XYZ file of C-alpha atoms in Angstrom:
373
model
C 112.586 104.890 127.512
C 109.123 106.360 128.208
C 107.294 108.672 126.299
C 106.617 112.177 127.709
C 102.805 110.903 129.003
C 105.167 108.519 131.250
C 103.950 105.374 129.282
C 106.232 102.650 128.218
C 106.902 102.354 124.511
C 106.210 98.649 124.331
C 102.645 99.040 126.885
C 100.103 96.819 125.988
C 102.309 94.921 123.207
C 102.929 90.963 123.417
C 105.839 89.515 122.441
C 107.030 85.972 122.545
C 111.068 85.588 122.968
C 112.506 81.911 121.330
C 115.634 82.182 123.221
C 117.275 79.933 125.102
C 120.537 81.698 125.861
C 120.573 85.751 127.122
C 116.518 84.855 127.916
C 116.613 86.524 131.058
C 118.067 89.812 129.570
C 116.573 89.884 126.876
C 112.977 89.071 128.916
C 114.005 92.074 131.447
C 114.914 94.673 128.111
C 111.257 94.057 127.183
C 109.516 93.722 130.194
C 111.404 97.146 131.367
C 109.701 98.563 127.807
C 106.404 97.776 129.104
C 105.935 94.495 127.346
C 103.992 91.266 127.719
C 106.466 88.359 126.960
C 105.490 84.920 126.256
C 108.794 82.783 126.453
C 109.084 79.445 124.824
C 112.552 78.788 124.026
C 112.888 76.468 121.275
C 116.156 75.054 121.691
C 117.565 73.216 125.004
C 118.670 75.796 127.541
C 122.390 73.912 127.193
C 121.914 73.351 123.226
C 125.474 72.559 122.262
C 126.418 69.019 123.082
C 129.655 67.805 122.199
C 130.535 64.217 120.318
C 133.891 63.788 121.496
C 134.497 60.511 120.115
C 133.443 61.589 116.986
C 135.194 65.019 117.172
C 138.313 62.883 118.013
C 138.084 61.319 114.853
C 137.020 64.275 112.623
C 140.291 65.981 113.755
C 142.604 63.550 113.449
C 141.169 62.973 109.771
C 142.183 66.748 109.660
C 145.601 66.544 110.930
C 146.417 63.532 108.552
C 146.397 66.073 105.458
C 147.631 69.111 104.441
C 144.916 71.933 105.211
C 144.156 74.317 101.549
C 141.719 76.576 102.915
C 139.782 76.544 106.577
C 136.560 77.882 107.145
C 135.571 78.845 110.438
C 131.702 79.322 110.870
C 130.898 80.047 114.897
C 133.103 81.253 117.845
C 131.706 78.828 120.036
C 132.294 75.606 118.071
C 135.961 77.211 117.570
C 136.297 77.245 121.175
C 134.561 74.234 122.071
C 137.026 71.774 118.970
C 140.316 73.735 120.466
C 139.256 73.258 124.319
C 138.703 69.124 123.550
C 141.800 69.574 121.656
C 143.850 71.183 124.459
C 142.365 68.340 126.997
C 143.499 65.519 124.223
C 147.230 66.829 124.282
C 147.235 67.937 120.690
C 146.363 72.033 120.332
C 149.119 72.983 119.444
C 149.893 70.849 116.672
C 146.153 71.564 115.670
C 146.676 75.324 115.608
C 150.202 74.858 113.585
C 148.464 72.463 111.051
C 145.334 75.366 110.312
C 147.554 78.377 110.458
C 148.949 77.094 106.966
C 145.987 77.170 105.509
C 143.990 79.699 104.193
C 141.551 81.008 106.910
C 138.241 82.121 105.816
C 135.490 83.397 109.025
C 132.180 83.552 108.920
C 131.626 86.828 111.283
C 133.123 88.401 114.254
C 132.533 85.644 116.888
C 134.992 83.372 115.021
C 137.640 86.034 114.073
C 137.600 86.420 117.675
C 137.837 82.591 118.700
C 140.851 82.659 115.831
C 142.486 85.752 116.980
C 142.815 84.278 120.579
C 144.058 81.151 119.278
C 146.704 83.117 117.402
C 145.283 82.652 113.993
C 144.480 84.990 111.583
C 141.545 85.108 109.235
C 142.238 85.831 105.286
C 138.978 87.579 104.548
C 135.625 87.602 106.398
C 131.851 88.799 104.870
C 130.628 92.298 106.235
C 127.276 90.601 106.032
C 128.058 87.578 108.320
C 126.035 85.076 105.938
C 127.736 82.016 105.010
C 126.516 82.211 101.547
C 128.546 85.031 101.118
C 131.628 82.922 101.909
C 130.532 80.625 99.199
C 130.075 83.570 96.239
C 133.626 84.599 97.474
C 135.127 80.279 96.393
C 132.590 80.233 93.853
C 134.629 81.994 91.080
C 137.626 80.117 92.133
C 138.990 76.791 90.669
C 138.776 74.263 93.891
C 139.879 71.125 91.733
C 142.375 69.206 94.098
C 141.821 72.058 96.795
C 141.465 70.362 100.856
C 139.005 72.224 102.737
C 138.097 72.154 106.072
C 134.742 73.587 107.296
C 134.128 73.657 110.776
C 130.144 72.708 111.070
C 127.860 74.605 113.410
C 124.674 73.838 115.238
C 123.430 72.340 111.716
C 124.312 70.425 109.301
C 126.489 72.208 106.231
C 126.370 68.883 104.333
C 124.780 70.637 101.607
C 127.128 73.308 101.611
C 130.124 70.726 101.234
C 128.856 68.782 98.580
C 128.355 72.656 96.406
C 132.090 72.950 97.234
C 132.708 69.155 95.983
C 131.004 69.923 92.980
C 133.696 72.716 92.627
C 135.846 69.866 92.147
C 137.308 70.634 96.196
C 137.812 67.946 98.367
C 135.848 68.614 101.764
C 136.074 67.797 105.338
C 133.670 68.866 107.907
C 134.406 68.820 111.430
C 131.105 68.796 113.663
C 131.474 70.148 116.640
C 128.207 69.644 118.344
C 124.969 69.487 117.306
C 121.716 71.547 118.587
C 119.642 69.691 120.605
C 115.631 70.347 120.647
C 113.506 72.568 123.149
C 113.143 70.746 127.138
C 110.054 71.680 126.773
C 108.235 70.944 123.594
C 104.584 72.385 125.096
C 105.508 75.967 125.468
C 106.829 75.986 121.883
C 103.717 74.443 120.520
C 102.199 77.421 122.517
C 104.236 79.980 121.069
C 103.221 78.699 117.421
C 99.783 79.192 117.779
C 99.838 82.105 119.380
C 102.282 83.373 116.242
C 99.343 81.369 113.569
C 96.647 83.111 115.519
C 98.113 86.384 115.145
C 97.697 86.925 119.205
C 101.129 87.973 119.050
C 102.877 91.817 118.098
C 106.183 90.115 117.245
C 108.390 87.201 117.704
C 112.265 87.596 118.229
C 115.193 85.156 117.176
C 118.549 84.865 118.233
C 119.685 82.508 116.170
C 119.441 81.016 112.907
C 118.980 77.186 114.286
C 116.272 78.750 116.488
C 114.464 80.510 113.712
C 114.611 77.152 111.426
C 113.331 74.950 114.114
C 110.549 77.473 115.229
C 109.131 76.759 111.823
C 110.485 72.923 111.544
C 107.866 73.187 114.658
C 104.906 75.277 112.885
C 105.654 72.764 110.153
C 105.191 69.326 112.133
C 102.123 70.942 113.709
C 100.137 71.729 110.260
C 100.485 75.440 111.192
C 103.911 76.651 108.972
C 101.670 78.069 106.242
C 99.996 79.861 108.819
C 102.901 81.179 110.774
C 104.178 82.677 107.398
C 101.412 84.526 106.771
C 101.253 85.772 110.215
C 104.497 86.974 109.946
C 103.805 88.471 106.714
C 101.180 90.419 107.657
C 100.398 91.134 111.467
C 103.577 89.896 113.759
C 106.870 91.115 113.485
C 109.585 88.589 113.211
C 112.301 90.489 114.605
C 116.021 88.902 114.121
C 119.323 90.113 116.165
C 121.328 90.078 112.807
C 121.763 88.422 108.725
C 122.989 85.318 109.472
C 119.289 84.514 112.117
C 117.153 86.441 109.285
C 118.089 83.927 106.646
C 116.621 81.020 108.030
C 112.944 82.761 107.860
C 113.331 84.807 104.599
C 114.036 81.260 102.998
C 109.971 80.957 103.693
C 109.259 84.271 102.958
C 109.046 86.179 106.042
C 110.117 89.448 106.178
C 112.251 90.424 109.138
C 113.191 93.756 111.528
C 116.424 93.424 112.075
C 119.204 96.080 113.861
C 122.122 97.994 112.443
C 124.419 96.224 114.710
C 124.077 92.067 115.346
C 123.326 92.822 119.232
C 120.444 92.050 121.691
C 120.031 95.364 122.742
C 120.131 96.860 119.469
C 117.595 94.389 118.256
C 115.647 95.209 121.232
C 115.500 98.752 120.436
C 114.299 98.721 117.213
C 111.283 96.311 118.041
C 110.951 99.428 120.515
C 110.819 102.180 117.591
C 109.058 99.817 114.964
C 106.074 98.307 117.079
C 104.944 101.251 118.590
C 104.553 102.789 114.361
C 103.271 99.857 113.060
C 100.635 100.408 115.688
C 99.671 103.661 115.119
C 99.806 103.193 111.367
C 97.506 101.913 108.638
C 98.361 97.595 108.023
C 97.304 96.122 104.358
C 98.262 92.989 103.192
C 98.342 94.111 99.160
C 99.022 91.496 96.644
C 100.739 89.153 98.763
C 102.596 91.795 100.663
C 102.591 93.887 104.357
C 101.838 97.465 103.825
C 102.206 99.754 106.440
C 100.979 103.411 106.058
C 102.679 105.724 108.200
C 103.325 109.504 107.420
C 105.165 109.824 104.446
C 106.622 106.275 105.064
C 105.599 103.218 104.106
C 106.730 99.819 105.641
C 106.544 97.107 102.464
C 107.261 93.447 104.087
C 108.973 95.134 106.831
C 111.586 97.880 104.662
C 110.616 101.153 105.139
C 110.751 103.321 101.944
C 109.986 107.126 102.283
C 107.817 108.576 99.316
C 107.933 111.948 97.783
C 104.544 113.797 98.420
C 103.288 113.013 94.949
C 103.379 109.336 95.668
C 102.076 109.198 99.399
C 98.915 110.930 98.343
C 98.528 108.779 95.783
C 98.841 105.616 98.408
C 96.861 107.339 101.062
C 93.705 108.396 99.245
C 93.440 104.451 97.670
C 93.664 103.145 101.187
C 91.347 104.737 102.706
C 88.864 101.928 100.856
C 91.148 99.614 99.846
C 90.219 97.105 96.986
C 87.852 100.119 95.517
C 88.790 102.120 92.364
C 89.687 105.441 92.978
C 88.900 107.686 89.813
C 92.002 109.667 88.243
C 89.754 113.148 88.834
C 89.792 112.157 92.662
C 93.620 111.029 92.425
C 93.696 115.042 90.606
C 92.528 116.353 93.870
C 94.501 114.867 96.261
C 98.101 115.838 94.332
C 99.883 118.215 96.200
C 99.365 122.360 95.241
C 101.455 122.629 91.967
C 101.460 119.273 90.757
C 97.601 119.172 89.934
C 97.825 120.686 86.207
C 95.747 117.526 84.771
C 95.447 113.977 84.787
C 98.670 113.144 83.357
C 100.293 114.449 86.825
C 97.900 111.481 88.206
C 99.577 109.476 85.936
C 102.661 110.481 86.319
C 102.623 110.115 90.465
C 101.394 106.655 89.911
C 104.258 105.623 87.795
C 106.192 106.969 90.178
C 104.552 105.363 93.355
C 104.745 101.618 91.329
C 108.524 102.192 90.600
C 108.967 102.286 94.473
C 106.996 100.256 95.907
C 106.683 97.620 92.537
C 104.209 97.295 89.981
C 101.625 94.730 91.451
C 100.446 96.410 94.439
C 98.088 98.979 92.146
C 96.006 98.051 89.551
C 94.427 99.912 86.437
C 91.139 99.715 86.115
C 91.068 100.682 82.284
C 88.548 104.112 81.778
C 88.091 104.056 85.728
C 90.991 104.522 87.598
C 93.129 102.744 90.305
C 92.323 100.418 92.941
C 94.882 98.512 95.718
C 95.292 95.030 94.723
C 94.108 93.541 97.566
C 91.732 90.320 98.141
């Protein structure tokens, strides 16, 4: 975990941590890293509250119709609607009445709450996002077809009327809803300190987290300035797809881990802030560039560029905004490659086709300049 001088990889970094569940691990991973942690988490410590009366009624709405196709969206409601179910005397005859149907699952915390109960799931995404589940209906003729979508922490009314407009008919169970932070100050905190940039990254943990972080920035006037934050100077760092969504809806580009895990997510804010500190940080044409080596981190993907194309990219940041003659382009291109000014040319094209075509601009008979403000 430490570097060979001894120091920590995360020394001298700040971090603020929206979690309300797992805080204290995740808190210890990144204090053990050498971070600072602000912690504001913006949902209730206990988040999930049950309606029972109206979960009652939802699922005996359920049971009073044949079930086409089921969707399962978290473990935790799963386990929550079968647990009330068990207490009201009527599980089993729940589980029998789903297991006809056609079981769709969102990810692998509701194939597991399935699997235990002794269902089994049809198909699942590899990706986790429940927009995925809807491309996979979305070819399909629902006219006359009963579905039943378990609801998570928000609402999916949106999300049933696309399916009604499929011609299906819908029925969504809620669970419980998400209930709002116990402490609305620290959370207010957290957003400024995000707005104000005082921060080297932000981590979610869930998508109703990450969409009432901003719902927050947003009431407080400060959303437009989170975004930008994000898109430039603080990392928001997401344990997995299904969390990232809710933020790249607004634009903001997101670290996230191979695997959907805490740990894993914690480790790559341990690998990423540490470069993005050591590296050069543009905001060009709208977007975070990161110069580092032969990489370069655009809005947070890291794309590695032949040597043509990084010296290119290096030699018009080093002033950025100021045109950079094709002669001085000429004598930055690698040995070999320096024949004339169509190699210059020809390494630009090449550098745009990566990294997209509005980031450098032509300045016609002088060069090439970084589009930036």
């Amino acid at each position: 975990m430490s570097t060979e001088h001894g120091v920590l990889p995360l020394t001298g970094c700040r971090v603020g941590v929206t979690a309300a569940r797992k805080a204290e691990e995740q808190n210890a991973l990144l204090a053990r890293r050498g971070a600072s942690v602000e912690w504001a988490p913006v949902l209730s410590v206990e988040p999930s509250k049950v309606d029972e009366e109206g979960l009652r009624r939802a699922t005996e709405a359920v049971l009073a119709q044949d079930v086409d196709i089921f969707i399962a969206t978290t473990g935790i409601g799963l386990r929550s609607w079968f647990r009330a179910a068990e207490q009201w005397g009527i599980l089993d005859r729940l589980i029998g009445h789903l297991g006809g149907a056609e079981i769709l699952a969102r990810g692998p915390k509701s194939v597991g709450a399935l699997r235990r109960a002794g269902l089994r799931e049809l198909w699942s995404p590899e990706s986790e996002c429940f927009e995925d589940v809807l491309a996979h209906l979305r070819g399909r003729s629902l006219r006359g077809v009963r579905i039943v979508v378990q609801e998570h922490g928000q609402s999916l009314s949106t999300v049933a009327n696309v399916l009604r407009r499929q011609g299906a008919e819908v029925e969504v169970v809620t669970v419980y809803r998400v209930e709002g932070p116990e402490d609305p100050g620290r959370v207010f905190g957290l957003v400024d300190l995000t707005a104000e940039r005082k921060l080297d990254a932000v981590t979610f943990t869930s998508a109703p987290a990450a969409a009432s972080f901003l719902e927050t920035a947003a009431a407080m006037g400060r959303r437009d300035e989170v975004v930008a934050a994000f898109q430039a100077d603080v990392i928001a760092t997401c344990v997995g797809p299904v969390t990232a969504a809710a933020l790249e809806l607004w634009g903001v580009p997101t670290l996230q881990p191979d695997r959907s895990r805490l740990a894993a997510m914690v480790r790559a804010l341990e690998l990423e802030l540490p470069l993005r500190r050591s590296g050069q940080s543009l905001v060009v044409a709208g977007s975070s560039l990161l110069l580092h080596g032969d990489v370069v981190h655009l809005d947070g993907v890291a794309i590695h560029l032949a040597s043509a194309q990084h010296a290119v990219l290096a030699a018009l940041a080093v002033n950025p905004g100021h045109v950079v003659s094709r002669r001085d382009l000429l004598g930055v291109l690698p040995s070999g490659q320096a024949a004339s000014e169509h190699a210059v040319e020809m390494a630009v094209a090449r550098l745009r086709a990566v990294i997209g075509t509005k980031l450098i601009q032509t300045v016609v008979k002088r060069g090439y300049r970084l589009a930036v403000a």
